[in-house]
PDB file of C-alpha atoms in Angstrom:
ATOM      1  CA  MET A   1     -37.102 -12.418  13.486  1.00 42.00           C
ATOM      2  CA  GLY A   2     -35.854  -9.828  15.935  1.00 42.00           C
ATOM      3  CA  ALA A   3     -32.569 -11.881  16.453  1.00 41.00           C
ATOM      4  CA  PHE A   4     -31.362 -11.051  12.861  1.00 34.00           C
ATOM      5  CA  PRO A   5     -30.522  -7.634  11.530  1.00 37.00           C
ATOM      6  CA  SER A   6     -32.788  -6.741   8.613  1.00 36.00           C
ATOM      7  CA  ASN A   7     -29.859  -6.228   6.250  1.00 37.00           C
ATOM      8  CA  ILE A   8     -28.708  -9.890   6.756  1.00 36.00           C
ATOM      9  CA  ALA A   9     -32.245 -11.263   6.178  1.00 36.00           C
ATOM     10  CA  VAL A  10     -32.562  -9.322   2.955  1.00 35.00           C
ATOM     11  CA  SER A  11     -29.156 -10.100   1.668  1.00 35.00           C
ATOM     12  CA  ALA A  12     -29.560 -13.720   2.321  1.00 38.00           C
ATOM     13  CA  PHE A  13     -31.815 -14.033  -0.763  1.00 39.00           C
ATOM     14  CA  ARG A  14     -29.439 -12.240  -3.120  1.00 38.00           C
ATOM     15  CA  PRO A  15     -27.504 -14.449  -5.598  1.00 40.00           C
ATOM     16  CA  VAL A  16     -23.968 -15.386  -4.499  1.00 37.00           C
ATOM     17  CA  ALA A  17     -22.359 -13.557  -7.457  1.00 39.00           C
ATOM     18  CA  THR A  18     -24.238 -10.313  -6.404  1.00 36.00           C
ATOM     19  CA  MET A  19     -23.184 -10.716  -2.779  1.00 34.00           C
ATOM     20  CA  ARG A  20     -19.450 -11.255  -3.795  1.00 36.00           C
ATOM     21  CA  ARG A  21     -19.682  -8.081  -5.928  1.00 37.00           C
ATOM     22  CA  ILE A  22     -21.045  -6.131  -2.959  1.00 35.00           C
ATOM     23  CA  GLN A  23     -18.353  -7.504  -0.639  1.00 39.00           C
ATOM     24  CA  ALA A  24     -15.703  -6.600  -3.035  1.00 41.00           C
ATOM     25  CA  THR A  25     -16.873  -2.988  -3.500  1.00 42.00           C
ATOM     26  CA  HIS A  26     -18.005  -2.421   0.210  1.00 44.00           C
ATOM     27  CA  GLN A  27     -15.459  -0.520   2.228  1.00 48.00           C
ATOM     28  CA  PRO A  28     -16.157  -0.022   6.018  1.00 54.00           C
ATOM     29  CA  ALA A  29     -16.544   3.541   7.084  1.00 59.00           C
ATOM     30  CA  ASN A  30     -13.464   3.453   9.274  1.00 73.00           C
ATOM     31  CA  MET A  31     -11.174   2.363   6.250  1.00 82.00           C
ATOM     32  CA  ASN A  32      -9.084   4.873   4.286  1.00 89.00           C
ATOM     33  CA  ARG A  33      -8.369   4.874   0.638  1.00 90.00           C
ATOM     34  CA  LEU A  34      -5.335   2.820   0.967  1.00 93.00           C
ATOM     35  CA  ALA A  35      -7.427  -0.062   2.457  1.00 94.00           C
ATOM     36  CA  LYS A  36      -9.028  -0.603  -1.096  1.00 94.00           C
ATOM     37  CA  PHE A  37      -5.658  -1.289  -2.775  1.00 95.00           C
ATOM     38  CA  LEU A  38      -3.510  -2.772   0.012  1.00 97.00           C
ATOM     39  CA  PRO A  39      -4.206  -6.370   0.677  1.00 97.00           C
ATOM     40  CA  LEU A  40      -2.802  -7.876   3.862  1.00 97.00           C
ATOM     41  CA  GLU A  41      -0.621 -10.235   1.827  1.00 97.00           C
ATOM     42  CA  ASN A  42       1.146  -7.309   0.444  1.00 98.00           C
ATOM     43  CA  VAL A  43       2.389  -6.193   3.863  1.00 98.00           C
ATOM     44  CA  VAL A  44       5.962  -7.408   4.588  1.00 98.00           C
ATOM     45  CA  LEU A  45       7.848  -6.846   7.822  1.00 98.00           C
ATOM     46  CA  GLY A  46      11.501  -7.220   8.625  1.00 98.00           C
ATOM     47  CA  LEU A  47      12.670  -7.437   5.100  1.00 98.00           C
ATOM     48  CA  THR A  48      16.477  -7.557   4.810  1.00 98.00           C
ATOM     49  CA  VAL A  49      17.880  -5.565   1.864  1.00 98.00           C
ATOM     50  CA  THR A  50      21.123  -3.547   1.397  1.00 97.00           C
ATOM     51  CA  SER A  51      20.013  -1.033  -1.295  1.00 97.00           C
ATOM     52  CA  LYS A  52      17.223   0.850  -3.118  1.00 97.00           C
ATOM     53  CA  LYS A  53      17.737  -1.472  -6.006  1.00 97.00           C
ATOM     54  CA  ARG A  54      17.175  -4.549  -3.814  1.00 98.00           C
ATOM     55  CA  VAL A  55      14.061  -3.209  -2.116  1.00 98.00           C
ATOM     56  CA  PHE A  56      12.679  -2.365  -5.570  1.00 98.00           C
ATOM     57  CA  GLU A  57      13.426  -5.900  -6.678  1.00 98.00           C
ATOM     58  CA  GLN A  58      11.710  -7.388  -3.677  1.00 98.00           C
ATOM     59  CA  ALA A  59       8.693  -4.998  -4.288  1.00 98.00           C
ATOM     60  CA  GLY A  60       8.491  -6.481  -7.853  1.00 98.00           C
ATOM     61  CA  LEU A  61       8.439  -9.956  -6.287  1.00 98.00           C
ATOM     62  CA  ILE A  62       5.611  -8.977  -3.900  1.00 98.00           C
ATOM     63  CA  PHE A  63       3.463  -7.706  -6.818  1.00 98.00           C
ATOM     64  CA  GLU A  64       4.375 -10.620  -9.055  1.00 97.00           C
ATOM     65  CA  ASN A  65       3.610 -13.293  -6.467  1.00 96.00           C
ATOM     66  CA  GLN A  66       0.358 -11.658  -5.101  1.00 94.00           C
ATOM     67  CA  ASN A  67      -0.967  -9.764  -8.054  1.00 94.00           C
ATOM     68  CA  GLY A  68       0.521 -11.434 -11.235  1.00 95.00           C
ATOM     69  CA  ILE A  69       2.461  -8.403 -12.541  1.00 96.00           C
ATOM     70  CA  ALA A  70       5.865  -9.150 -13.900  1.00 97.00           C
ATOM     71  CA  ARG A  71       8.590  -8.156 -11.529  1.00 97.00           C
ATOM     72  CA  SER A  72      10.614  -6.572 -14.228  1.00 97.00           C
ATOM     73  CA  THR A  73       7.662  -4.425 -15.156  1.00 97.00           C
ATOM     74  CA  VAL A  74       7.385  -3.207 -11.517  1.00 98.00           C
ATOM     75  CA  THR A  75      11.063  -2.675 -10.945  1.00 98.00           C
ATOM     76  CA  ASP A  76      11.553  -0.844 -14.327  1.00 97.00           C
ATOM     77  CA  ASN A  77       8.637   1.453 -13.646  1.00 97.00           C
ATOM     78  CA  LEU A  78       9.627   2.196  -9.938  1.00 98.00           C
ATOM     79  CA  PHE A  79      13.250   3.111 -11.281  1.00 97.00           C
ATOM     80  CA  ALA A  80      11.759   5.198 -14.005  1.00 96.00           C
ATOM     81  CA  ARG A  81       9.874   7.322 -11.534  1.00 96.00           C
ATOM     82  CA  GLU A  82      12.866   7.394  -9.200  1.00 96.00           C
ATOM     83  CA  ARG A  83      15.100   8.826 -11.835  1.00 96.00           C
ATOM     84  CA  LEU A  84      12.829  11.976 -11.955  1.00 96.00           C
ATOM     85  CA  GLY A  85      13.624  12.456  -8.215  1.00 95.00           C
ATOM     86  CA  SER A  86      13.714  10.520  -4.996  1.00 94.00           C
ATOM     87  CA  THR A  87      10.478   9.334  -3.583  1.00 96.00           C
ATOM     88  CA  GLY A  88      11.977   9.480  -0.030  1.00 96.00           C
ATOM     89  CA  LEU A  89      10.005  11.980   1.968  1.00 96.00           C
ATOM     90  CA  GLY A  90      12.327  12.156   5.025  1.00 96.00           C
ATOM     91  CA  GLU A  91      11.770  10.843   8.597  1.00 96.00           C
ATOM     92  CA  GLY A  92      12.748   7.382   7.332  1.00 97.00           C
ATOM     93  CA  VAL A  93       9.894   6.947   4.964  1.00 98.00           C
ATOM     94  CA  ALA A  94       9.409   6.645   1.205  1.00 98.00           C
ATOM     95  CA  ILE A  95       6.526   6.258  -1.296  1.00 98.00           C
ATOM     96  CA  PRO A  96       8.025   4.661  -4.418  1.00 98.00           C
ATOM     97  CA  HIS A  97       5.423   4.577  -7.123  1.00 96.00           C
ATOM     98  CA  GLY A  98       5.068   3.938 -10.793  1.00 95.00           C
ATOM     99  CA  ARG A  99       2.494   3.745 -13.685  1.00 94.00           C
ATOM    100  CA  ILE A 100       1.834   0.375 -15.078  1.00 95.00           C
ATOM    101  CA  LYS A 101       0.390  -0.120 -18.456  1.00 94.00           C
ATOM    102  CA  GLY A 102      -2.680  -2.383 -18.464  1.00 93.00           C
ATOM    103  CA  LEU A 103      -3.301  -1.977 -14.711  1.00 94.00           C
ATOM    104  CA  LYS A 104      -6.945  -1.495 -14.037  1.00 92.00           C
ATOM    105  CA  GLN A 105      -6.825  -0.017 -10.572  1.00 92.00           C
ATOM    106  CA  PRO A 106      -4.203   1.006  -8.005  1.00 95.00           C
ATOM    107  CA  LEU A 107      -2.221  -1.598  -6.025  1.00 97.00           C
ATOM    108  CA  ALA A 108      -0.149  -1.033  -2.928  1.00 98.00           C
ATOM    109  CA  ALA A 109       2.432  -2.874  -0.656  1.00 98.00           C
ATOM    110  CA  PHE A 110       3.925  -2.022   2.553  1.00 98.00           C
ATOM    111  CA  VAL A 111       7.498  -2.981   3.511  1.00 99.00           C
ATOM    112  CA  ARG A 112       9.283  -2.351   6.771  1.00 99.00           C
ATOM    113  CA  LEU A 113      12.974  -3.033   6.450  1.00 99.00           C
ATOM    114  CA  ALA A 114      15.026  -4.945   9.032  1.00 98.00           C
ATOM    115  CA  GLU A 115      17.675  -2.152   8.829  1.00 98.00           C
ATOM    116  CA  PRO A 116      17.331   1.262   7.119  1.00 98.00           C
ATOM    117  CA  ILE A 117      18.853   1.885   3.701  1.00 98.00           C
ATOM    118  CA  ALA A 118      20.158   4.973   1.909  1.00 96.00           C
ATOM    119  CA  PHE A 119      17.400   6.606  -0.191  1.00 96.00           C
ATOM    120  CA  GLU A 120      18.503  10.100  -1.138  1.00 94.00           C
ATOM    121  CA  SER A 121      15.717  11.580   1.012  1.00 95.00           C
ATOM    122  CA  PRO A 122      15.578  15.342   1.554  1.00 95.00           C
ATOM    123  CA  ASP A 123      16.656  15.064   5.129  1.00 96.00           C
ATOM    124  CA  GLY A 124      19.489  12.666   4.314  1.00 95.00           C
ATOM    125  CA  GLN A 125      18.033   9.940   6.715  1.00 97.00           C
ATOM    126  CA  PRO A 126      17.977   6.319   5.639  1.00 98.00           C
ATOM    127  CA  VAL A 127      14.618   4.694   5.020  1.00 98.00           C
ATOM    128  CA  SER A 128      12.947   1.832   6.802  1.00 98.00           C
ATOM    129  CA  LEU A 129       9.185   2.291   5.963  1.00 98.00           C
ATOM    130  CA  LEU A 130       8.038   2.128   2.333  1.00 98.00           C
ATOM    131  CA  ILE A 131       4.629   2.096   0.804  1.00 98.00           C
ATOM    132  CA  PHE A 132       4.722   1.119  -2.865  1.00 98.00           C
ATOM    133  CA  LEU A 133       1.976   2.330  -5.145  1.00 97.00           C
ATOM    134  CA  LEU A 134       1.310   1.123  -8.678  1.00 97.00           C
ATOM    135  CA  VAL A 135      -1.260   3.107 -10.688  1.00 95.00           C
ATOM    136  CA  PRO A 136      -2.785   2.648 -14.174  1.00 95.00           C
ATOM    137  CA  GLU A 137      -0.853   4.414 -16.904  1.00 91.00           C
ATOM    138  CA  GLN A 138      -3.485   6.963 -17.173  1.00 89.00           C
ATOM    139  CA  ALA A 139      -3.146   8.317 -13.738  1.00 73.00           C
ATOM    140  CA  THR A 140      -6.273  10.335 -12.447  1.00 82.00           C
ATOM    141  CA  GLN A 141      -6.937  12.848  -9.713  1.00 87.00           C
ATOM    142  CA  GLN A 142      -7.910   9.758  -7.529  1.00 83.00           C
ATOM    143  CA  HIS A 143      -4.309   8.494  -7.846  1.00 87.00           C
ATOM    144  CA  LEU A 144      -2.983  11.886  -6.655  1.00 89.00           C
ATOM    145  CA  GLU A 145      -5.334  11.823  -3.813  1.00 91.00           C
ATOM    146  CA  ILE A 146      -4.196   8.306  -2.745  1.00 92.00           C
ATOM    147  CA  LEU A 147      -0.522   9.486  -2.873  1.00 92.00           C
ATOM    148  CA  SER A 148      -1.454  12.527  -0.780  1.00 93.00           C
ATOM    149  CA  GLU A 149      -3.239  10.383   1.824  1.00 94.00           C
ATOM    150  CA  ILE A 150      -0.163   8.021   1.952  1.00 96.00           C
ATOM    151  CA  ALA A 151       2.075  10.873   2.418  1.00 95.00           C
ATOM    152  CA  GLN A 152      -0.162  12.296   5.295  1.00 96.00           C
ATOM    153  CA  LEU A 153      -0.226   8.916   6.938  1.00 96.00           C
ATOM    154  CA  LEU A 154       3.583   8.563   6.913  1.00 96.00           C
ATOM    155  CA  SER A 155       3.910  12.210   8.135  1.00 95.00           C
ATOM    156  CA  ASP A 156       1.853  11.478  11.194  1.00 96.00           C
ATOM    157  CA  THR A 157       4.379  10.935  13.921  1.00 96.00           C
ATOM    158  CA  GLN A 158       2.225   8.701  16.098  1.00 96.00           C
ATOM    159  CA  ALA A 159       1.247   6.514  12.990  1.00 97.00           C
ATOM    160  CA  ARG A 160       4.844   6.296  11.890  1.00 97.00           C
ATOM    161  CA  GLU A 161       5.967   5.142  15.425  1.00 97.00           C
ATOM    162  CA  ARG A 162       3.370   2.418  15.427  1.00 97.00           C
ATOM    163  CA  LEU A 163       4.454   1.385  11.883  1.00 98.00           C
ATOM    164  CA  ASN A 164       8.044   1.136  13.152  1.00 97.00           C
ATOM    165  CA  LYS A 165       7.283  -0.859  16.339  1.00 97.00           C
ATOM    166  CA  GLU A 166       4.173  -2.990  15.664  1.00 97.00           C
ATOM    167  CA  GLU A 167       5.302  -6.681  15.488  1.00 96.00           C
ATOM    168  CA  ASN A 168       1.817  -8.137  14.637  1.00 97.00           C
ATOM    169  CA  ARG A 169       1.189  -7.861  10.764  1.00 96.00           C
ATOM    170  CA  GLU A 170      -2.648  -7.660  11.174  1.00 97.00           C
ATOM    171  CA  ALA A 171      -2.391  -5.000  13.872  1.00 97.00           C
ATOM    172  CA  LEU A 172       0.032  -3.095  11.669  1.00 97.00           C
ATOM    173  CA  TYR A 173      -2.379  -3.502   8.644  1.00 98.00           C
ATOM    174  CA  GLN A 174      -5.073  -1.910  10.807  1.00 97.00           C
ATOM    175  CA  VAL A 175      -2.724   1.011  11.419  1.00 96.00           C
ATOM    176  CA  LEU A 176      -2.397   1.417   7.674  1.00 97.00           C
ATOM    177  CA  THR A 177      -5.940   0.849   6.621  1.00 96.00           C
ATOM    178  CA  GLN A 178      -7.825   2.735   9.424  1.00 95.00           C
ATOM    179  CA  TRP A 179      -5.690   5.848   9.736  1.00 94.00           C
ATOM    180  CA  GLN A 180      -7.694   8.978   9.097  1.00 91.00           C
ATOM    181  CA  PRO A 181      -6.476  12.429   8.134  1.00 81.00           C
TER     182      PRO A 181
END
């Protein structure tokens, strides 16, 4: 009996559906808000595009293939938000985001470009690191907090350097999901 932690012994008797629900909602203490909405499958390294339009189209494909959201819906909503002002933050990073009708919870994707592209950022620098965020049409304070956390992550010089250099997708994913403000 001493060889097994008590939480495993207790959970072994829970129905499978209950265990799956617990696993789906459990977020380890060392994970940040982004971890809940950014699956590893939505992390793309070395994407080759030549413009903001093309990277938005590729983001549409990521969300369509991984999350079942029509790419045109994603692209249209990203451009609608971008028309209000560039989502480029400077220092080579951007957080394109949009509201999606019918979406139940936020979704994110991370893209590192093979070559930086023009993005109308405040500092005029081209962008190579992008975190895309889709939120439900009725955005809440939680969504603003997620955006704020992403902006803080991308403003962290050490984290940004690791995101630019890390070649292993799983290791890069850990940088994204375990970073703490």
